[in-house]
Amino acid sequence: MKQIVLGRVGEITLKGLNRPRFEKALRQNIRRALKDIPALEVKMEKGRFYVEHEGDQQEVIERLRRVFGVVSLSPVYRVPPQLEAIREKALLIMQECVREGKKVFKVQARRAKKDFPHGSLELNHLVGAHILRNIPGLKVDVHNPEVTIHVEVRENAYVYGQIIPGPGGLPTGTAGKAMLLLSGGIDSPVAGYLIIKRGVVVEGVHFYSFPFTGEKSLEKVIDLARILATYQGKFKLHVIHFTEIQKAIFEHCPEEYFTIIMRRMMMRIANRLCTLNGGKALVTGESLGQVASQTMESIMATEEVAEFPVYRPLIGMDKMEIIALAEKIGTYKTSILPYEDCCTVFVPRHPKTRPRLEKVHAAEKDLPVEPLLTEALTDSETLFIMPEGVQKRFPLLSRQEEEGEEGEEE
Ligand code: ATP
Ligand code: MG
């Protein structure tokens, strides 16, 4: 038997000329998130959608809770617009709630179909009375119910007892693309999540210092990218071999400036990748004052070499707030696995916390920036990551396009 989930979408975004584009992207994202669910049908309507399917409804809802643009979800029964059919389903829902120990309810009906013989208030009473007659010991309380049974009478009638919050945000793919500097830490995956949530397609760039950081640390980053893919549908991760650059910085630059110059090299590579892949912004997990490289002066010094706007969605957040979000989105457990990050390898003993730009320029003057950038890009690779895991990997500069990226809509 087919089951139905009703989803609601943000009303503001549905207004105006953007609506068709928004709906098309949302529909595509829903279909992608549920691609292996049997007998799937997705119908968009104004301000809402219906997903019909067979199989595990809990799984369908869990996946929809990661599709941005979805404001809330309800498992619903759809019946012909007839009182008896509505009453029967409402009773079924209430019986289920009673098994969970709930006793106080109300019915909230809405008649959108004008020729249905009972008005909304009348319907509340007709359905409520039917429930009270059939299940002893229940109570109606319109102000503080434990359960609200919703009845909507449209072309069909819909009956449901749950409204589950969705993730909100805007459908992935309705804004542009951005390049996320993705470390294995707590912050950058959260920053990525927040930008994906605004409709942006995020690609990741990770700076990898093999053999100073082992394969385990890369696996951890891939796993974080995979978690982000559960929200975005897929995730492209560029893995940059960064060791030669770090060695060159070590050789040519004063120690106090290692970190800041390393950051500038990261930015420069991110610029190239952003250009190559048609991005419009860079994203980092920086939070003001969290570490020496995140003071206002340090951020100025990294920003100076950025050729795109740099989005720092965590800039004003405390660590505790970031951790809470990391836990909520499911990246925290992976982030705290104890594998070292490239930055922990070449850490100066006394990093400059307030670097002055002229001093940074002087510290960087013997570094062969251009050749280092070219070499790093040539040596690196790109991974296509799906929620299930890595799908394929190839040299970064081979510019392979992802199969089925466009035109998967029937
Ligand atoms: P995170 O928890 O994201 O690692 P952090 O608190 O450790 O952040 P830093 O190590 O100073 O802070 O890094 C600041 C930002 O620089 C990170 O949020 C990330 O965007 C970027 N970054 C740092 N290291 C790397 C790396 N190895 N690869 C890609 N990006 C990195
Ligand atoms: Mg870090």
mmCIF file of N, CA and C in Angstrom, residues 77-205:
data_model
loop_
_atom_site.group_PDB
_atom_site.id
_atom_site.type_symbol
_atom_site.label_atom_id
_atom_site.label_comp_id
_atom_site.label_asym_id
_atom_site.label_seq_id
_atom_site.Cartn_x
_atom_site.Cartn_y
_atom_site.Cartn_z
ATOM 1 N N TYR A 77 -2.841 10.517 5.940
ATOM 2 C CA TYR A 77 -3.754 9.634 5.229
ATOM 3 C C TYR A 77 -4.517 10.477 4.226
ATOM 4 N N ARG A 78 -4.648 9.972 3.020
ATOM 5 C CA ARG A 78 -5.475 10.652 2.017
ATOM 6 C C ARG A 78 -6.710 9.804 1.769
ATOM 7 N N VAL A 79 -7.864 10.418 1.918
ATOM 8 C CA VAL A 79 -9.129 9.677 1.726
ATOM 9 C C VAL A 79 -10.069 10.533 0.871
ATOM 10 N N PRO A 80 -11.125 9.926 0.331
ATOM 11 C CA PRO A 80 -12.114 10.735 -0.394
ATOM 12 C C PRO A 80 -12.745 11.742 0.569
ATOM 13 N N PRO A 81 -13.197 12.878 0.088
ATOM 14 C CA PRO A 81 -13.740 13.906 0.989
ATOM 15 C C PRO A 81 -15.112 13.527 1.526
ATOM 16 N N GLN A 82 -15.135 12.531 2.374
ATOM 17 C CA GLN A 82 -16.404 12.070 2.964
ATOM 18 C C GLN A 82 -16.221 11.902 4.463
ATOM 19 N N LEU A 83 -17.218 12.312 5.204
ATOM 20 C CA LEU A 83 -17.104 12.332 6.662
ATOM 21 C C LEU A 83 -16.693 10.983 7.243
ATOM 22 N N GLU A 84 -17.337 9.907 6.775
ATOM 23 C CA GLU A 84 -17.049 8.597 7.375
ATOM 24 C C GLU A 84 -15.586 8.209 7.208
ATOM 25 N N ALA A 85 -15.054 8.460 5.996
ATOM 26 C CA ALA A 85 -13.658 8.107 5.717
ATOM 27 C C ALA A 85 -12.718 8.935 6.589
ATOM 28 N N ILE A 86 -13.031 10.198 6.773
ATOM 29 C CA ILE A 86 -12.202 11.079 7.595
ATOM 30 C C ILE A 86 -12.213 10.606 9.045
ATOM 31 N N ARG A 87 -13.401 10.322 9.529
ATOM 32 C CA ARG A 87 -13.532 9.860 10.917
ATOM 33 C C ARG A 87 -12.742 8.589 11.176
ATOM 34 N N GLU A 88 -12.803 7.692 10.217
ATOM 35 C CA GLU A 88 -12.112 6.406 10.389
ATOM 36 C C GLU A 88 -10.599 6.611 10.556
ATOM 37 N N LYS A 89 -10.011 7.471 9.726
ATOM 38 C CA LYS A 89 -8.559 7.696 9.809
ATOM 39 C C LYS A 89 -8.186 8.482 11.065
ATOM 40 N N ALA A 90 -9.032 9.447 11.427
ATOM 41 C CA ALA A 90 -8.752 10.227 12.630
ATOM 42 C C ALA A 90 -8.732 9.303 13.853
ATOM 43 N N LEU A 91 -9.654 8.379 13.862
ATOM 44 C CA LEU A 91 -9.715 7.420 14.962
ATOM 45 C C LEU A 91 -8.456 6.544 14.995
ATOM 46 N N LEU A 92 -8.033 6.132 13.835
ATOM 47 C CA LEU A 92 -6.830 5.304 13.723
ATOM 48 C C LEU A 92 -5.604 6.038 14.297
ATOM 49 N N ILE A 93 -5.486 7.309 13.952
ATOM 50 C CA ILE A 93 -4.352 8.103 14.443
ATOM 51 C C ILE A 93 -4.425 8.238 15.967
ATOM 52 N N MET A 94 -5.645 8.501 16.458
ATOM 53 C CA MET A 94 -5.787 8.689 17.904
ATOM 54 C C MET A 94 -5.505 7.382 18.649
ATOM 55 N N GLN A 95 -5.900 6.261 18.076
ATOM 56 C CA GLN A 95 -5.614 4.964 18.724
ATOM 57 C C GLN A 95 -4.100 4.769 18.866
ATOM 58 N N GLU A 96 -3.395 5.152 17.844
ATOM 59 C CA GLU A 96 -1.928 5.077 17.867
ATOM 60 C C GLU A 96 -1.366 5.963 19.000
ATOM 61 N N CYS A 97 -1.898 7.165 19.118
ATOM 62 C CA CYS A 97 -1.418 8.095 20.153
ATOM 63 C C CYS A 97 -1.735 7.574 21.552
ATOM 64 N N VAL A 98 -2.883 6.938 21.700
ATOM 65 C CA VAL A 98 -3.270 6.380 23.002
ATOM 66 C C VAL A 98 -2.267 5.298 23.406
ATOM 67 N N ARG A 99 -1.816 4.524 22.433
ATOM 68 C CA ARG A 99 -0.792 3.500 22.723
ATOM 69 C C ARG A 99 0.492 4.142 23.238
ATOM 70 N N GLU A 100 0.727 5.392 22.830
ATOM 71 C CA GLU A 100 1.918 6.108 23.323
ATOM 72 C C GLU A 100 1.625 6.851 24.631
ATOM 73 N N GLY A 101 0.424 6.640 25.178
ATOM 74 C CA GLY A 101 0.103 7.211 26.491
ATOM 75 C C GLY A 101 -0.550 8.583 26.443
ATOM 76 N N LYS A 102 -0.961 9.040 25.259
ATOM 77 C CA LYS A 102 -1.566 10.372 25.181
ATOM 78 C C LYS A 102 -3.091 10.284 25.296
ATOM 79 N N LYS A 103 -3.671 11.278 25.974
ATOM 80 C CA LYS A 103 -5.111 11.196 26.253
ATOM 81 C C LYS A 103 -5.865 12.488 25.929
ATOM 82 N N VAL A 104 -5.140 13.595 25.816
ATOM 83 C CA VAL A 104 -5.811 14.885 25.637
ATOM 84 C C VAL A 104 -5.601 15.342 24.192
ATOM 85 N N PHE A 105 -6.707 15.638 23.515
ATOM 86 C CA PHE A 105 -6.568 15.949 22.086
ATOM 87 C C PHE A 105 -7.509 17.055 21.654
ATOM 88 N N LYS A 106 -7.252 17.527 20.457
ATOM 89 C CA LYS A 106 -8.265 18.348 19.780
ATOM 90 C C LYS A 106 -8.233 18.028 18.296
ATOM 91 N N VAL A 107 -9.295 18.393 17.627
ATOM 92 C CA VAL A 107 -9.337 18.231 16.170
ATOM 93 C C VAL A 107 -9.275 19.624 15.564
ATOM 94 N N GLN A 108 -8.437 19.769 14.571
ATOM 95 C CA GLN A 108 -8.354 21.062 13.894
ATOM 96 C C GLN A 108 -8.603 20.844 12.408
ATOM 97 N N ALA A 109 -9.810 21.205 12.006
ATOM 98 C CA ALA A 109 -10.206 20.929 10.622
ATOM 99 C C ALA A 109 -10.138 22.200 9.783
ATOM 100 N N ARG A 110 -9.870 22.028 8.516
ATOM 101 C CA ARG A 110 -9.902 23.151 7.585
ATOM 102 C C ARG A 110 -10.605 22.702 6.313
ATOM 103 N N ARG A 111 -11.655 23.440 5.967
ATOM 104 C CA ARG A 111 -12.357 23.087 4.736
ATOM 105 C C ARG A 111 -11.912 24.038 3.635
ATOM 106 N N ALA A 112 -11.152 23.507 2.691
ATOM 107 C CA ALA A 112 -10.758 24.333 1.557
ATOM 108 C C ALA A 112 -11.661 24.041 0.358
ATOM 109 N N LYS A 113 -12.390 22.952 0.454
ATOM 110 C CA LYS A 113 -13.301 22.565 -0.633
ATOM 111 C C LYS A 113 -14.676 23.120 -0.296
ATOM 112 N N LYS A 114 -15.112 24.060 -1.122
ATOM 113 C CA LYS A 114 -16.309 24.830 -0.768
ATOM 114 C C LYS A 114 -17.582 23.985 -0.743
ATOM 115 N N ASP A 115 -17.658 22.945 -1.583
ATOM 116 C CA ASP A 115 -18.925 22.202 -1.637
ATOM 117 C C ASP A 115 -18.973 21.024 -0.651
ATOM 118 N N PHE A 116 -17.974 20.943 0.226
ATOM 119 C CA PHE A 116 -18.056 19.923 1.273
ATOM 120 C C PHE A 116 -19.130 20.362 2.269
ATOM 121 N N PRO A 117 -20.057 19.449 2.643
ATOM 122 C CA PRO A 117 -21.247 19.901 3.388
ATOM 123 C C PRO A 117 -20.987 20.403 4.814
ATOM 124 N N HIS A 118 -19.827 20.105 5.416
ATOM 125 C CA HIS A 118 -19.604 20.546 6.799
ATOM 126 C C HIS A 118 -18.507 21.597 6.859
ATOM 127 N N GLY A 119 -18.770 22.669 7.594
ATOM 128 C CA GLY A 119 -17.770 23.719 7.784
ATOM 129 C C GLY A 119 -16.678 23.239 8.740
ATOM 130 N N SER A 120 -15.619 24.054 8.886
ATOM 131 C CA SER A 120 -14.466 23.639 9.685
ATOM 132 C C SER A 120 -14.846 23.362 11.141
ATOM 133 N N LEU A 121 -15.599 24.277 11.747
ATOM 134 C CA LEU A 121 -15.958 24.099 13.166
ATOM 135 C C LEU A 121 -16.835 22.867 13.376
ATOM 136 N N GLU A 122 -17.776 22.736 12.477
ATOM 137 C CA GLU A 122 -18.683 21.591 12.558
ATOM 138 C C GLU A 122 -17.884 20.281 12.438
ATOM 139 N N LEU A 123 -16.923 20.307 11.558
ATOM 140 C CA LEU A 123 -16.104 19.120 11.326
ATOM 141 C C LEU A 123 -15.284 18.767 12.581
ATOM 142 N N ASN A 124 -14.756 19.791 13.251
ATOM 143 C CA ASN A 124 -14.049 19.552 14.514
ATOM 144 C C ASN A 124 -14.922 18.723 15.454
ATOM 145 N N HIS A 125 -16.181 19.155 15.578
ATOM 146 C CA HIS A 125 -17.084 18.457 16.505
ATOM 147 C C HIS A 125 -17.435 17.065 16.026
ATOM 148 N N LEU A 126 -17.705 16.952 14.736
ATOM 149 C CA LEU A 126 -18.127 15.650 14.200
ATOM 150 C C LEU A 126 -17.017 14.614 14.352
ATOM 151 N N VAL A 127 -15.796 15.035 14.101
ATOM 152 C CA VAL A 127 -14.677 14.084 14.180
ATOM 153 C C VAL A 127 -14.319 13.822 15.648
ATOM 154 N N GLY A 128 -14.275 14.907 16.443
ATOM 155 C CA GLY A 128 -13.942 14.771 17.868
ATOM 156 C C GLY A 128 -14.920 13.865 18.589
ATOM 157 N N ALA A 129 -16.211 14.059 18.313
ATOM 158 C CA ALA A 129 -17.246 13.243 18.970
ATOM 159 C C ALA A 129 -17.078 11.770 18.611
ATOM 160 N N HIS A 130 -16.736 11.523 17.362
ATOM 161 C CA HIS A 130 -16.540 10.139 16.906
ATOM 162 C C HIS A 130 -15.391 9.481 17.684
ATOM 163 N N ILE A 131 -14.333 10.232 17.901
ATOM 164 C CA ILE A 131 -13.178 9.691 18.647
ATOM 165 C C ILE A 131 -13.580 9.426 20.102
ATOM 166 N N LEU A 132 -14.248 10.405 20.705
ATOM 167 C CA LEU A 132 -14.657 10.246 22.118
ATOM 168 C C LEU A 132 -15.584 9.048 22.302
ATOM 169 N N ARG A 133 -16.475 8.853 21.326
ATOM 170 C CA ARG A 133 -17.407 7.720 21.403
ATOM 171 C C ARG A 133 -16.678 6.380 21.355
ATOM 172 N N ASN A 134 -15.593 6.345 20.611
ATOM 173 C CA ASN A 134 -14.950 5.055 20.347
ATOM 174 C C ASN A 134 -13.785 4.718 21.262
ATOM 175 N N ILE A 135 -13.200 5.724 21.881
ATOM 176 C CA ILE A 135 -12.109 5.429 22.815
ATOM 177 C C ILE A 135 -12.466 6.021 24.182
ATOM 178 N N PRO A 136 -12.678 5.172 25.172
ATOM 179 C CA PRO A 136 -13.047 5.699 26.491
ATOM 180 C C PRO A 136 -11.864 6.390 27.177
ATOM 181 N N GLY A 137 -12.176 7.376 28.022
ATOM 182 C CA GLY A 137 -11.146 7.977 28.877
ATOM 183 C C GLY A 137 -10.376 9.119 28.239
ATOM 184 N N LEU A 138 -10.777 9.590 27.065
ATOM 185 C CA LEU A 138 -10.065 10.704 26.428
ATOM 186 C C LEU A 138 -10.697 12.036 26.811
ATOM 187 N N LYS A 139 -9.922 13.083 26.611
ATOM 188 C CA LYS A 139 -10.411 14.414 26.946
ATOM 189 C C LYS A 139 -10.053 15.376 25.817
ATOM 190 N N VAL A 140 -10.959 16.305 25.557
ATOM 191 C CA VAL A 140 -10.648 17.353 24.570
ATOM 192 C C VAL A 140 -10.182 18.600 25.307
ATOM 193 N N ASP A 141 -9.081 19.173 24.866
ATOM 194 C CA ASP A 141 -8.634 20.467 25.397
ATOM 195 C C ASP A 141 -8.078 21.269 24.224
ATOM 196 N N VAL A 142 -8.806 22.301 23.838
ATOM 197 C CA VAL A 142 -8.401 23.033 22.630
ATOM 198 C C VAL A 142 -7.191 23.930 22.877
ATOM 199 N N HIS A 143 -6.874 24.190 24.154
ATOM 200 C CA HIS A 143 -5.731 25.075 24.432
ATOM 201 C C HIS A 143 -4.428 24.310 24.649
ATOM 202 N N ASN A 144 -4.508 23.202 25.367
ATOM 203 C CA ASN A 144 -3.292 22.426 25.655
ATOM 204 C C ASN A 144 -3.422 20.952 25.290
ATOM 205 N N PRO A 145 -3.646 20.651 24.035
ATOM 206 C CA PRO A 145 -3.787 19.237 23.680
ATOM 207 C C PRO A 145 -2.422 18.551 23.612
ATOM 208 N N GLU A 146 -2.392 17.248 23.903
ATOM 209 C CA GLU A 146 -1.165 16.474 23.662
ATOM 210 C C GLU A 146 -1.081 16.073 22.192
ATOM 211 N N VAL A 147 -2.262 15.953 21.597
ATOM 212 C CA VAL A 147 -2.337 15.551 20.189
ATOM 213 C C VAL A 147 -3.289 16.487 19.454
ATOM 214 N N THR A 148 -2.870 16.962 18.311
ATOM 215 C CA THR A 148 -3.806 17.682 17.451
ATOM 216 C C THR A 148 -4.013 16.845 16.190
ATOM 217 N N ILE A 149 -5.260 16.501 15.968
ATOM 218 C CA ILE A 149 -5.585 15.760 14.747
ATOM 219 C C ILE A 149 -5.999 16.780 13.686
ATOM 220 N N HIS A 150 -5.226 16.840 12.639
ATOM 221 C CA HIS A 150 -5.520 17.812 11.582
ATOM 222 C C HIS A 150 -6.334 17.150 10.484
ATOM 223 N N VAL A 151 -7.342 17.880 10.021
ATOM 224 C CA VAL A 151 -8.147 17.405 8.894
ATOM 225 C C VAL A 151 -8.183 18.530 7.865
ATOM 226 N N GLU A 152 -7.747 18.243 6.664
ATOM 227 C CA GLU A 152 -7.839 19.247 5.595
ATOM 228 C C GLU A 152 -8.716 18.678 4.505
ATOM 229 N N VAL A 153 -9.755 19.399 4.189
ATOM 230 C CA VAL A 153 -10.619 18.914 3.112
ATOM 231 C C VAL A 153 -10.353 19.729 1.860
ATOM 232 N N ARG A 154 -9.766 19.069 0.899
ATOM 233 C CA ARG A 154 -9.499 19.673 -0.415
ATOM 234 C C ARG A 154 -10.176 18.808 -1.458
ATOM 235 N N GLU A 155 -9.573 18.636 -2.632
ATOM 236 C CA GLU A 155 -10.129 17.691 -3.608
ATOM 237 C C GLU A 155 -10.231 16.311 -2.961
ATOM 238 N N ASN A 156 -9.184 15.986 -2.181
ATOM 239 C CA ASN A 156 -9.240 14.825 -1.290
ATOM 240 C C ASN A 156 -9.193 15.360 0.141
ATOM 241 N N ALA A 157 -9.390 14.477 1.094
ATOM 242 C CA ALA A 157 -9.214 14.911 2.487
ATOM 243 C C ALA A 157 -7.909 14.317 3.011
ATOM 244 N N TYR A 158 -7.208 15.104 3.823
ATOM 245 C CA TYR A 158 -5.953 14.656 4.421
ATOM 246 C C TYR A 158 -6.107 14.675 5.930
ATOM 247 N N VAL A 159 -5.661 13.599 6.556
ATOM 248 C CA VAL A 159 -5.802 13.481 8.006
ATOM 249 C C VAL A 159 -4.436 13.129 8.581
ATOM 250 N N TYR A 160 -4.006 13.904 9.590
ATOM 251 C CA TYR A 160 -2.699 13.605 10.180
ATOM 252 C C TYR A 160 -2.605 14.115 11.611
ATOM 253 N N GLY A 161 -1.666 13.544 12.363
ATOM 254 C CA GLY A 161 -1.543 13.894 13.774
ATOM 255 C C GLY A 161 -0.173 14.411 14.167
ATOM 256 N N GLN A 162 0.724 14.554 13.199
ATOM 257 C CA GLN A 162 2.092 14.977 13.550
ATOM 258 C C GLN A 162 2.571 16.061 12.608
ATOM 259 N N ILE A 163 3.288 17.049 13.159
ATOM 260 C CA ILE A 163 3.998 18.013 12.306
ATOM 261 C C ILE A 163 5.457 17.985 12.753
ATOM 262 N N ILE A 164 6.314 17.476 11.877
ATOM 263 C CA ILE A 164 7.726 17.282 12.222
ATOM 264 C C ILE A 164 8.536 18.407 11.584
ATOM 265 N N PRO A 165 9.371 19.116 12.361
ATOM 266 C CA PRO A 165 10.113 20.223 11.748
ATOM 267 C C PRO A 165 11.105 19.747 10.692
ATOM 268 N N GLY A 166 11.203 20.485 9.608
ATOM 269 C CA GLY A 166 12.222 20.229 8.582
ATOM 270 C C GLY A 166 13.426 21.122 8.850
ATOM 271 N N PRO A 167 14.408 21.113 7.951
ATOM 272 C CA PRO A 167 15.614 21.891 8.193
ATOM 273 C C PRO A 167 15.483 23.366 7.805
ATOM 274 N N GLY A 168 14.406 23.752 7.114
ATOM 275 C CA GLY A 168 14.303 25.135 6.649
ATOM 276 C C GLY A 168 15.325 25.428 5.563
ATOM 277 N N GLY A 169 15.667 26.697 5.410
ATOM 278 C CA GLY A 169 16.656 27.076 4.402
ATOM 279 C C GLY A 169 16.078 27.130 2.997
ATOM 280 N N LEU A 170 16.958 27.195 2.021
ATOM 281 C CA LEU A 170 16.564 27.282 0.612
ATOM 282 C C LEU A 170 17.087 26.060 -0.138
ATOM 283 N N PRO A 171 16.373 25.603 -1.167
ATOM 284 C CA PRO A 171 16.809 24.382 -1.867
ATOM 285 C C PRO A 171 18.215 24.528 -2.446
ATOM 286 N N THR A 172 19.013 23.500 -2.231
ATOM 287 C CA THR A 172 20.356 23.451 -2.800
ATOM 288 C C THR A 172 20.273 23.646 -4.302
ATOM 289 N N GLY A 173 21.115 24.523 -4.801
ATOM 290 C CA GLY A 173 21.148 24.734 -6.242
ATOM 291 C C GLY A 173 20.407 25.982 -6.688
ATOM 292 N N THR A 174 19.753 26.675 -5.752
ATOM 293 C CA THR A 174 19.042 27.894 -6.149
ATOM 294 C C THR A 174 19.909 29.138 -6.010
ATOM 295 N N ALA A 175 21.056 29.009 -5.330
ATOM 296 C CA ALA A 175 22.016 30.116 -5.304
ATOM 297 C C ALA A 175 23.205 29.670 -6.169
ATOM 298 N N GLY A 176 24.351 30.293 -6.006
ATOM 299 C CA GLY A 176 25.503 29.892 -6.816
ATOM 300 C C GLY A 176 26.308 28.797 -6.155
ATOM 301 N N LYS A 177 27.588 28.768 -6.513
ATOM 302 C CA LYS A 177 28.489 27.771 -5.949
ATOM 303 C C LYS A 177 29.559 28.465 -5.104
ATOM 304 N N ALA A 178 30.023 27.798 -4.051
ATOM 305 C CA ALA A 178 31.099 28.353 -3.221
ATOM 306 C C ALA A 178 32.108 27.264 -2.883
ATOM 307 N N MET A 179 33.321 27.699 -2.562
ATOM 308 C CA MET A 179 34.409 26.777 -2.251
ATOM 309 C C MET A 179 34.672 26.832 -0.750
ATOM 310 N N LEU A 180 34.430 25.699 -0.067
ATOM 311 C CA LEU A 180 34.606 25.620 1.387
ATOM 312 C C LEU A 180 35.985 25.084 1.724
ATOM 313 N N LEU A 181 36.727 25.809 2.547
ATOM 314 C CA LEU A 181 37.988 25.275 3.041
ATOM 315 C C LEU A 181 37.649 24.318 4.178
ATOM 316 N N LEU A 182 37.757 23.033 3.881
ATOM 317 C CA LEU A 182 37.270 22.005 4.805
ATOM 318 C C LEU A 182 38.437 21.296 5.480
ATOM 319 N N SER A 183 38.627 21.588 6.755
ATOM 320 C CA SER A 183 39.661 20.894 7.528
ATOM 321 C C SER A 183 38.994 19.684 8.167
ATOM 322 N N GLY A 184 39.697 19.005 9.042
ATOM 323 C CA GLY A 184 39.052 17.899 9.744
ATOM 324 C C GLY A 184 38.518 18.350 11.089
ATOM 325 N N GLY A 185 38.459 19.655 11.318
ATOM 326 C CA GLY A 185 38.077 20.168 12.636
ATOM 327 C C GLY A 185 36.573 20.258 12.837
ATOM 328 N N ILE A 186 36.194 20.931 13.903
ATOM 329 C CA ILE A 186 34.776 21.041 14.253
ATOM 330 C C ILE A 186 34.089 22.126 13.423
ATOM 331 N N ASP A 187 34.824 23.198 13.156
ATOM 332 C CA ASP A 187 34.184 24.416 12.651
ATOM 333 C C ASP A 187 33.809 24.398 11.170
ATOM 334 N N SER A 188 34.762 24.012 10.332
ATOM 335 C CA SER A 188 34.488 24.191 8.899
ATOM 336 C C SER A 188 33.313 23.357 8.369
ATOM 337 N N PRO A 189 33.081 22.124 8.874
ATOM 338 C CA PRO A 189 31.882 21.432 8.376
ATOM 339 C C PRO A 189 30.597 22.183 8.743
ATOM 340 N N VAL A 190 30.596 22.803 9.914
ATOM 341 C CA VAL A 190 29.411 23.560 10.339
ATOM 342 C C VAL A 190 29.229 24.781 9.427
ATOM 343 N N ALA A 191 30.351 25.445 9.117
ATOM 344 C CA ALA A 191 30.285 26.586 8.201
ATOM 345 C C ALA A 191 29.724 26.149 6.852
ATOM 346 N N GLY A 192 30.174 24.979 6.386
ATOM 347 C CA GLY A 192 29.674 24.454 5.109
ATOM 348 C C GLY A 192 28.179 24.206 5.159
ATOM 349 N N TYR A 193 27.730 23.582 6.242
ATOM 350 C CA TYR A 193 26.302 23.302 6.417
ATOM 351 C C TYR A 193 25.481 24.586 6.307
ATOM 352 N N LEU A 194 25.949 25.630 7.007
ATOM 353 C CA LEU A 194 25.164 26.875 7.043
ATOM 354 C C LEU A 194 25.071 27.526 5.663
ATOM 355 N N ILE A 195 26.109 27.378 4.871
ATOM 356 C CA ILE A 195 26.068 27.984 3.536
ATOM 357 C C ILE A 195 25.249 27.112 2.569
ATOM 358 N N ILE A 196 25.374 25.793 2.705
ATOM 359 C CA ILE A 196 24.533 24.904 1.893
ATOM 360 C C ILE A 196 23.062 25.216 2.181
ATOM 361 N N LYS A 197 22.788 25.474 3.441
ATOM 362 C CA LYS A 197 21.418 25.767 3.861
ATOM 363 C C LYS A 197 20.824 26.974 3.134
ATOM 364 N N ARG A 198 21.651 27.874 2.673
ATOM 365 C CA ARG A 198 21.145 29.044 1.953
ATOM 366 C C ARG A 198 21.018 28.808 0.451
ATOM 367 N N GLY A 199 21.030 27.559 0.043
ATOM 368 C CA GLY A 199 20.786 27.249 -1.367
ATOM 369 C C GLY A 199 22.042 27.138 -2.206
ATOM 370 N N VAL A 200 23.215 27.325 -1.571
ATOM 371 C CA VAL A 200 24.478 27.309 -2.302
ATOM 372 C C VAL A 200 24.950 25.863 -2.499
ATOM 373 N N VAL A 201 25.524 25.584 -3.661
ATOM 374 C CA VAL A 201 26.221 24.315 -3.845
ATOM 375 C C VAL A 201 27.655 24.518 -3.371
ATOM 376 N N VAL A 202 28.051 23.762 -2.367
ATOM 377 C CA VAL A 202 29.385 23.929 -1.797
ATOM 378 C C VAL A 202 30.291 22.795 -2.271
ATOM 379 N N GLU A 203 31.486 23.174 -2.723
ATOM 380 C CA GLU A 203 32.538 22.187 -2.984
ATOM 381 C C GLU A 203 33.585 22.368 -1.898
ATOM 382 N N GLY A 204 34.294 21.301 -1.557
ATOM 383 C CA GLY A 204 35.290 21.397 -0.499
ATOM 384 C C GLY A 204 36.702 21.400 -1.058
ATOM 385 N N VAL A 205 37.584 22.103 -0.370
ATOM 386 C CA VAL A 205 39.011 21.957 -0.666
ATOM 387 C C VAL A 205 39.706 21.636 0.653
#
